[in-house]
PDB file of C-alpha atoms in Angstrom:
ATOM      1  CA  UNK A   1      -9.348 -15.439  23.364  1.00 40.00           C
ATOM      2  CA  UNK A   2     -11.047 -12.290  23.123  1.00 43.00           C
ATOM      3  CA  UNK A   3     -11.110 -10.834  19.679  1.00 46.00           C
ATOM      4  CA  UNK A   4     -11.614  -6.867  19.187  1.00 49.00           C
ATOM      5  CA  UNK A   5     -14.911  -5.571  17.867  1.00 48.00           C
ATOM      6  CA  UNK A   6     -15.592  -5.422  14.376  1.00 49.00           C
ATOM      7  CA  UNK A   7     -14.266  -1.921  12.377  1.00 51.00           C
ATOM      8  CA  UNK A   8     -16.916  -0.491  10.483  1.00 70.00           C
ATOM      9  CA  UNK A   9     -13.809   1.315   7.878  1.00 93.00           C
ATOM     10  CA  UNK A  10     -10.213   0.792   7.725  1.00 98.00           C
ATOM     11  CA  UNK A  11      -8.123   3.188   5.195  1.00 98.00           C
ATOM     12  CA  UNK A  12      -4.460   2.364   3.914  1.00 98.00           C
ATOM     13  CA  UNK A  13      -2.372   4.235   2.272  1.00 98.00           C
ATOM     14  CA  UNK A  14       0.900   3.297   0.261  1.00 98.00           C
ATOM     15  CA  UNK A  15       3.878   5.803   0.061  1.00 98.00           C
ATOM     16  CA  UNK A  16       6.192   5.993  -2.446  1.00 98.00           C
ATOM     17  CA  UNK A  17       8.331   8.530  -3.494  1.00 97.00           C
ATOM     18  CA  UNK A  18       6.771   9.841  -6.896  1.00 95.00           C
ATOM     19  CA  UNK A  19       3.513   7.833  -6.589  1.00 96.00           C
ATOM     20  CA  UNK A  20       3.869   6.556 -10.300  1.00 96.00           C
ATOM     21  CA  UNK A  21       5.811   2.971  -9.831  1.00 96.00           C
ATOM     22  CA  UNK A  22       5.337   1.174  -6.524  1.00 98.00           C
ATOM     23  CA  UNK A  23       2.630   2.829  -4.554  1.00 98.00           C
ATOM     24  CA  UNK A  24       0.120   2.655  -7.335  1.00 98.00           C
ATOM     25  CA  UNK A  25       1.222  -0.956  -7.857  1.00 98.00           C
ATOM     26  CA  UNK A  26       0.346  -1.409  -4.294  1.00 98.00           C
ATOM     27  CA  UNK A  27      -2.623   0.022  -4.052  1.00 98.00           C
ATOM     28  CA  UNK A  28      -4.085  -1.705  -7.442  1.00 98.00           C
ATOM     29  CA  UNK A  29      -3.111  -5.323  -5.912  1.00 98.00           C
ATOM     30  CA  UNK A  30      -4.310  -4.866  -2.334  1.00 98.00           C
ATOM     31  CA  UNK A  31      -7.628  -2.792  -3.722  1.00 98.00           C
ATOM     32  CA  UNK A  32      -7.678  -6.036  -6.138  1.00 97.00           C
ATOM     33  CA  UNK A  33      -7.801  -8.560  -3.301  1.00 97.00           C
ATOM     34  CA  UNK A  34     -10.080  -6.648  -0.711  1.00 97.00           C
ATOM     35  CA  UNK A  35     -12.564  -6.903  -3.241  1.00 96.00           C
ATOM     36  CA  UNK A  36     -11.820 -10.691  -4.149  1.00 96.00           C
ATOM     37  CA  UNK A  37     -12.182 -11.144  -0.499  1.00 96.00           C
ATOM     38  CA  UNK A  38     -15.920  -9.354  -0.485  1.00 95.00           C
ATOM     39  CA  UNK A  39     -14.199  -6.646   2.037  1.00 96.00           C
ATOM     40  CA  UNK A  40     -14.239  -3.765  -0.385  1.00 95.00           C
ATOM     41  CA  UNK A  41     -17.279  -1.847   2.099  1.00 94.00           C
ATOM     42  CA  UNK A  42     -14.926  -1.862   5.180  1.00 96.00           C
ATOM     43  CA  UNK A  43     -11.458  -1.113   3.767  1.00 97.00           C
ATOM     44  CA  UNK A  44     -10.245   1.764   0.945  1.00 98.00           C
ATOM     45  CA  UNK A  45      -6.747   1.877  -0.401  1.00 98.00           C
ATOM     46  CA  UNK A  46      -5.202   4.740  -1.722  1.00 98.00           C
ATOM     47  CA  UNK A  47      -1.768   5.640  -2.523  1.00 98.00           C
ATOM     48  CA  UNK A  48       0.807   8.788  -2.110  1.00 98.00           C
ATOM     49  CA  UNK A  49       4.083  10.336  -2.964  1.00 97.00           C
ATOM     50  CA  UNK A  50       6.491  12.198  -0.445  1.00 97.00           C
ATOM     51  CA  UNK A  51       7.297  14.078  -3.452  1.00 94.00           C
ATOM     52  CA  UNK A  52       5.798  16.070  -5.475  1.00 90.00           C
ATOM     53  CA  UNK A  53       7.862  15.820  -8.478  1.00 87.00           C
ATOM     54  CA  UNK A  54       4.897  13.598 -10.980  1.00 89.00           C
ATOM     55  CA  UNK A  55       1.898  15.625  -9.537  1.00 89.00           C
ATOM     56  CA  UNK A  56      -1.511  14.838 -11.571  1.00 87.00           C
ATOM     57  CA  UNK A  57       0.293  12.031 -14.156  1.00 93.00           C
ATOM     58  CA  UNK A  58      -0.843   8.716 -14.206  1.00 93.00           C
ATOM     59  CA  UNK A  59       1.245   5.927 -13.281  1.00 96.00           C
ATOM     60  CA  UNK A  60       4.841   5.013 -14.960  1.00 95.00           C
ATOM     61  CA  UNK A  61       3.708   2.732 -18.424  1.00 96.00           C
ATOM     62  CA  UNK A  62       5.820   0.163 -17.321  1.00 96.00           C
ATOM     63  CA  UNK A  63       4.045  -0.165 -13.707  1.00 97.00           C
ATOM     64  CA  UNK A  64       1.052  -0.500 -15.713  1.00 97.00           C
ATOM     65  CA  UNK A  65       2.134  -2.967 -18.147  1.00 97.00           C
ATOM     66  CA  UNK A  66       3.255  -4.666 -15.730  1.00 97.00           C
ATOM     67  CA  UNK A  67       0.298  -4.989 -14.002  1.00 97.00           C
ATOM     68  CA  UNK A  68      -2.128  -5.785 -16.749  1.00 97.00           C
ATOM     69  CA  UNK A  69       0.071  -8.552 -17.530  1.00 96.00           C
ATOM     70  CA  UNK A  70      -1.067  -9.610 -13.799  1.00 97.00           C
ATOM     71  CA  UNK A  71      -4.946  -8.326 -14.530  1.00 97.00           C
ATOM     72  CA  UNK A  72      -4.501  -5.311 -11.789  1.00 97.00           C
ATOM     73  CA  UNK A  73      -5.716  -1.824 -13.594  1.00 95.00           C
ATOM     74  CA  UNK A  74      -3.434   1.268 -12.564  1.00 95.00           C
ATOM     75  CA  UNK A  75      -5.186   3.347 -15.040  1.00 94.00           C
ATOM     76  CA  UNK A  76      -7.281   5.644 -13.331  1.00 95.00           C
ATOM     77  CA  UNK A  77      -4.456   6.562 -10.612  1.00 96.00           C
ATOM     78  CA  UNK A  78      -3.210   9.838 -10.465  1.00 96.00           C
ATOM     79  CA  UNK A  79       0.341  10.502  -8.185  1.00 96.00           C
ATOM     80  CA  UNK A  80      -0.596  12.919  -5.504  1.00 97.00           C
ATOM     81  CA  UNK A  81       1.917  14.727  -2.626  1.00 97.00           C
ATOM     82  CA  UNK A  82       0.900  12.876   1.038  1.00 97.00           C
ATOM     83  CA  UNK A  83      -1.255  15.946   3.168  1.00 97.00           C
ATOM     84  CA  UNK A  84      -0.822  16.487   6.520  1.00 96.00           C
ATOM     85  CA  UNK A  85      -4.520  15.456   6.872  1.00 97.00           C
ATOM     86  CA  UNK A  86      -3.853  11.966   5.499  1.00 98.00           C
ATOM     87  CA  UNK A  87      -1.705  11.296   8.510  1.00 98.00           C
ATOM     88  CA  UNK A  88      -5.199  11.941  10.675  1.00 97.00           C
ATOM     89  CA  UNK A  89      -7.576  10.372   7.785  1.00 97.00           C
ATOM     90  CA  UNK A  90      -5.833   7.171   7.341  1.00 98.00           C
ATOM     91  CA  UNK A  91      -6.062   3.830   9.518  1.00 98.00           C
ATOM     92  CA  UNK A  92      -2.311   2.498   7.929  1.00 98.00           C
ATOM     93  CA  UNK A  93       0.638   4.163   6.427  1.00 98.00           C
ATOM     94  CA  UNK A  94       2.672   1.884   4.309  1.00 98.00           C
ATOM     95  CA  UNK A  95       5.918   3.162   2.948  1.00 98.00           C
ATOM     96  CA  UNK A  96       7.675   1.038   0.393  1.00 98.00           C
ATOM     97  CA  UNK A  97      11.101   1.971   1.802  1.00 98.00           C
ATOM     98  CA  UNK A  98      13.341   3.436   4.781  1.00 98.00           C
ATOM     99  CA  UNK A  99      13.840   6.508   3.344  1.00 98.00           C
ATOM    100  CA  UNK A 100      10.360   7.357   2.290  1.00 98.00           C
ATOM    101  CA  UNK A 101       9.463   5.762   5.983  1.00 98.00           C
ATOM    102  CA  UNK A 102      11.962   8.463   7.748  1.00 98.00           C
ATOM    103  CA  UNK A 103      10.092  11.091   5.224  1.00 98.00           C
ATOM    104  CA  UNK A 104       6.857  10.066   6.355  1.00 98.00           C
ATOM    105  CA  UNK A 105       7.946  10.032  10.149  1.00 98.00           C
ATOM    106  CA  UNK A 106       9.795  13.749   9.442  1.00 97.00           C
ATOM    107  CA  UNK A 107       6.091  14.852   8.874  1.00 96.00           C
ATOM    108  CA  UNK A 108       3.921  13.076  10.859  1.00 97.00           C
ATOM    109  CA  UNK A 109       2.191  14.285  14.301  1.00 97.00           C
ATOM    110  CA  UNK A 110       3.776  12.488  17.274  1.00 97.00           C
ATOM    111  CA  UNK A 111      -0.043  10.884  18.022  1.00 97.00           C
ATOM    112  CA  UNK A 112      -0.376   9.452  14.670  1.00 98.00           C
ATOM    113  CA  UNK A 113       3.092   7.701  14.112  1.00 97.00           C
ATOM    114  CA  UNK A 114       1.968   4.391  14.873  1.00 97.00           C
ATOM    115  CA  UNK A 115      -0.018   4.346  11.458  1.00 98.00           C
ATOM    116  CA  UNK A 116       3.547   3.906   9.753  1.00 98.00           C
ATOM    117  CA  UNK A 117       5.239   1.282   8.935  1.00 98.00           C
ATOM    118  CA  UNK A 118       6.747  -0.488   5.857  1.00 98.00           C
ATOM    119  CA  UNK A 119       5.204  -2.282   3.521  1.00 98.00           C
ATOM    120  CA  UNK A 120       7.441  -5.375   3.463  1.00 98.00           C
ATOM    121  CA  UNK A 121       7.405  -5.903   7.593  1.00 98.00           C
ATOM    122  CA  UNK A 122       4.494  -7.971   6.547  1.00 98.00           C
ATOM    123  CA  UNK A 123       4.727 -11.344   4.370  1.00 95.00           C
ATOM    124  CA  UNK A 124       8.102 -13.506   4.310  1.00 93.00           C
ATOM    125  CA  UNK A 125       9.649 -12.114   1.026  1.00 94.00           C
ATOM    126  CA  UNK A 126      13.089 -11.908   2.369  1.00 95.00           C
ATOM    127  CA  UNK A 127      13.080  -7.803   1.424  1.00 97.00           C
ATOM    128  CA  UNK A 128      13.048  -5.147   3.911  1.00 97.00           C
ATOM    129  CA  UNK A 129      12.021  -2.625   1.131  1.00 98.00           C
ATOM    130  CA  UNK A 130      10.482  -2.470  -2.373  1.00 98.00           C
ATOM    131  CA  UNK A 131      13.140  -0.930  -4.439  1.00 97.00           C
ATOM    132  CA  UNK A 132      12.606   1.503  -7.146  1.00 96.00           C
ATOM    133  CA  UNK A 133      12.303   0.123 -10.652  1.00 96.00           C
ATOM    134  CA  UNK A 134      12.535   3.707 -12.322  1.00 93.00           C
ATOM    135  CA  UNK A 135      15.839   2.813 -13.703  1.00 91.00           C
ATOM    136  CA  UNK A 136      15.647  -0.670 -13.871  1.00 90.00           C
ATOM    137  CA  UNK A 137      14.391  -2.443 -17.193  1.00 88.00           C
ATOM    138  CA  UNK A 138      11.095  -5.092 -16.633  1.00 91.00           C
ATOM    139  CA  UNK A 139      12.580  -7.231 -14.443  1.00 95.00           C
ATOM    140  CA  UNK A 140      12.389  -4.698 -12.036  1.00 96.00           C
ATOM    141  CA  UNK A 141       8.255  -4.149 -11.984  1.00 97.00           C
ATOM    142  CA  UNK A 142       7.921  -7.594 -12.160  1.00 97.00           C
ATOM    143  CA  UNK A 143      10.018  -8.092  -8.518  1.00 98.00           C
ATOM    144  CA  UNK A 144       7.899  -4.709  -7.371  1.00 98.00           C
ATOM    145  CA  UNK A 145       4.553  -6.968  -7.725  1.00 98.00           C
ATOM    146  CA  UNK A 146       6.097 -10.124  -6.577  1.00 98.00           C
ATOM    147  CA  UNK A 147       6.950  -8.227  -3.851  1.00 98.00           C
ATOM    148  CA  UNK A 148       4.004  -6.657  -3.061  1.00 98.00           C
ATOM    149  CA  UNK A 149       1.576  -9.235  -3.864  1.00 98.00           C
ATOM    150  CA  UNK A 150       2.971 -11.750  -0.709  1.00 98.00           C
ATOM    151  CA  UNK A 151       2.744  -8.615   1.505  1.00 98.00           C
ATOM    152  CA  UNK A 152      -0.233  -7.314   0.437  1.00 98.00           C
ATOM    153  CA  UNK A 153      -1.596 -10.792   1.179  1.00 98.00           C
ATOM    154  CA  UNK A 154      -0.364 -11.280   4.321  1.00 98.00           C
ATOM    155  CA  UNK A 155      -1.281  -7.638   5.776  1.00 98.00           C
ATOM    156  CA  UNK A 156      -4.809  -8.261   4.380  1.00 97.00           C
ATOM    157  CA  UNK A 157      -5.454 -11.087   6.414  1.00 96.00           C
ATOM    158  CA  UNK A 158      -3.373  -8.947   9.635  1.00 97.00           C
ATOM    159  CA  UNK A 159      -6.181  -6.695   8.723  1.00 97.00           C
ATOM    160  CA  UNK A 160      -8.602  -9.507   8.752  1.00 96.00           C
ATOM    161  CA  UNK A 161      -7.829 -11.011  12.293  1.00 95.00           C
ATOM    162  CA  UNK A 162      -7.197  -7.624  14.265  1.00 95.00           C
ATOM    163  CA  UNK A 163     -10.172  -5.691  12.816  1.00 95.00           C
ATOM    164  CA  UNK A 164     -12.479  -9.145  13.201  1.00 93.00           C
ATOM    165  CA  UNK A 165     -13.361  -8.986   9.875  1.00 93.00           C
ATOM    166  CA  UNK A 166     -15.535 -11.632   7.789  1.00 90.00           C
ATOM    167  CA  UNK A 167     -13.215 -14.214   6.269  1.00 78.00           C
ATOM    168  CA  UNK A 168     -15.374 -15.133   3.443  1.00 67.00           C
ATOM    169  CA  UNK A 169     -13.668 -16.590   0.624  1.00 53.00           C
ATOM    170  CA  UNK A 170     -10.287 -15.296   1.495  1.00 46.00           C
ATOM    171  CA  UNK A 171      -7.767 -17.171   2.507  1.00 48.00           C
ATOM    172  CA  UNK A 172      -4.130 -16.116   2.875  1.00 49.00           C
ATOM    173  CA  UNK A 173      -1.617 -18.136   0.326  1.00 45.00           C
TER     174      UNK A 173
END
């Protein structure tokens, strides 16, 4: 089997709606296991809001309790509003939902819709989306990072086999 040539960068970015709860979240715990997996010089993660409603504020306390509690740091995040140029700059578009996915689709160039896709297509969680825990209580980040750590995981090593990429200590649980 031939396997494609090595990438020399790969950029992802995860898409909320406000950029304060679940995109951050994702981008903290796949940032957190690039570098665990010695990959942090070929792939960036970043995160985005199709909103613009939290602009400049750091991440939702509770995402970030949340995730110290899981030793993933949120705290230098700032939400931001997607650009048109990210659909160009970026490698992969994850959305955490359908609606933010049809957002991101609403806006995209035609040549760069492949890059989109949801989060949760990848790992066996039994979710189709990562649902909002704005309005839940704790519970509800907790199930965000359950979430996103199996798919995070198993789109990391996607990332690993299609882009040829050294395995090193990483191994896909």
């Amino acid at each position: 089997m031939k396997t494609q040539p090595q990438t020399s960068h790969i950029s992802v970015l995860m898409v909320c709606l406000g950029n304060i709860c679940r995109s951050p979240t994702a981008e903290a715990v796949l940032r957190a296991q690039v570098n665990a997996a010695g990959l942090g010089d070929y792939i960036t993660v970043d995160s985005a809001g199709t909103s613009d409603w939290h602009m400049g504020e750091a991440p939702d306390v509770r995402s970030m309790q949340a995730a110290t509690t899981r030793l993933y740091d949120l705290s230098s995040q700032r939400s931001r509003q997607i650009l048109s140029l990210d659909f160009e700059e970026f490698d992969y578009i994850l959305a955490m939902d359908k609606q933010n996915l049809r957002d991101l689709c609403a806006h995209c160039p035609i040549d760069h819709q492949h890059k989109i896709e949801l989060l949760l297509s990848y790992g066996n969680t039994g979710w189709t989306e990562v649902p909002d825990p704005y309005n839940t209580g704790t519970e509800g980040f907790e199930l965000v990072l359950d979430l996103v750590e199996v798919a995070c995981s198993a789109f990391l090593t996607h990332l690993i086999e299609k882009h040829n990429l050294p395995r090193q200590q990483y191994k896909h649980s």
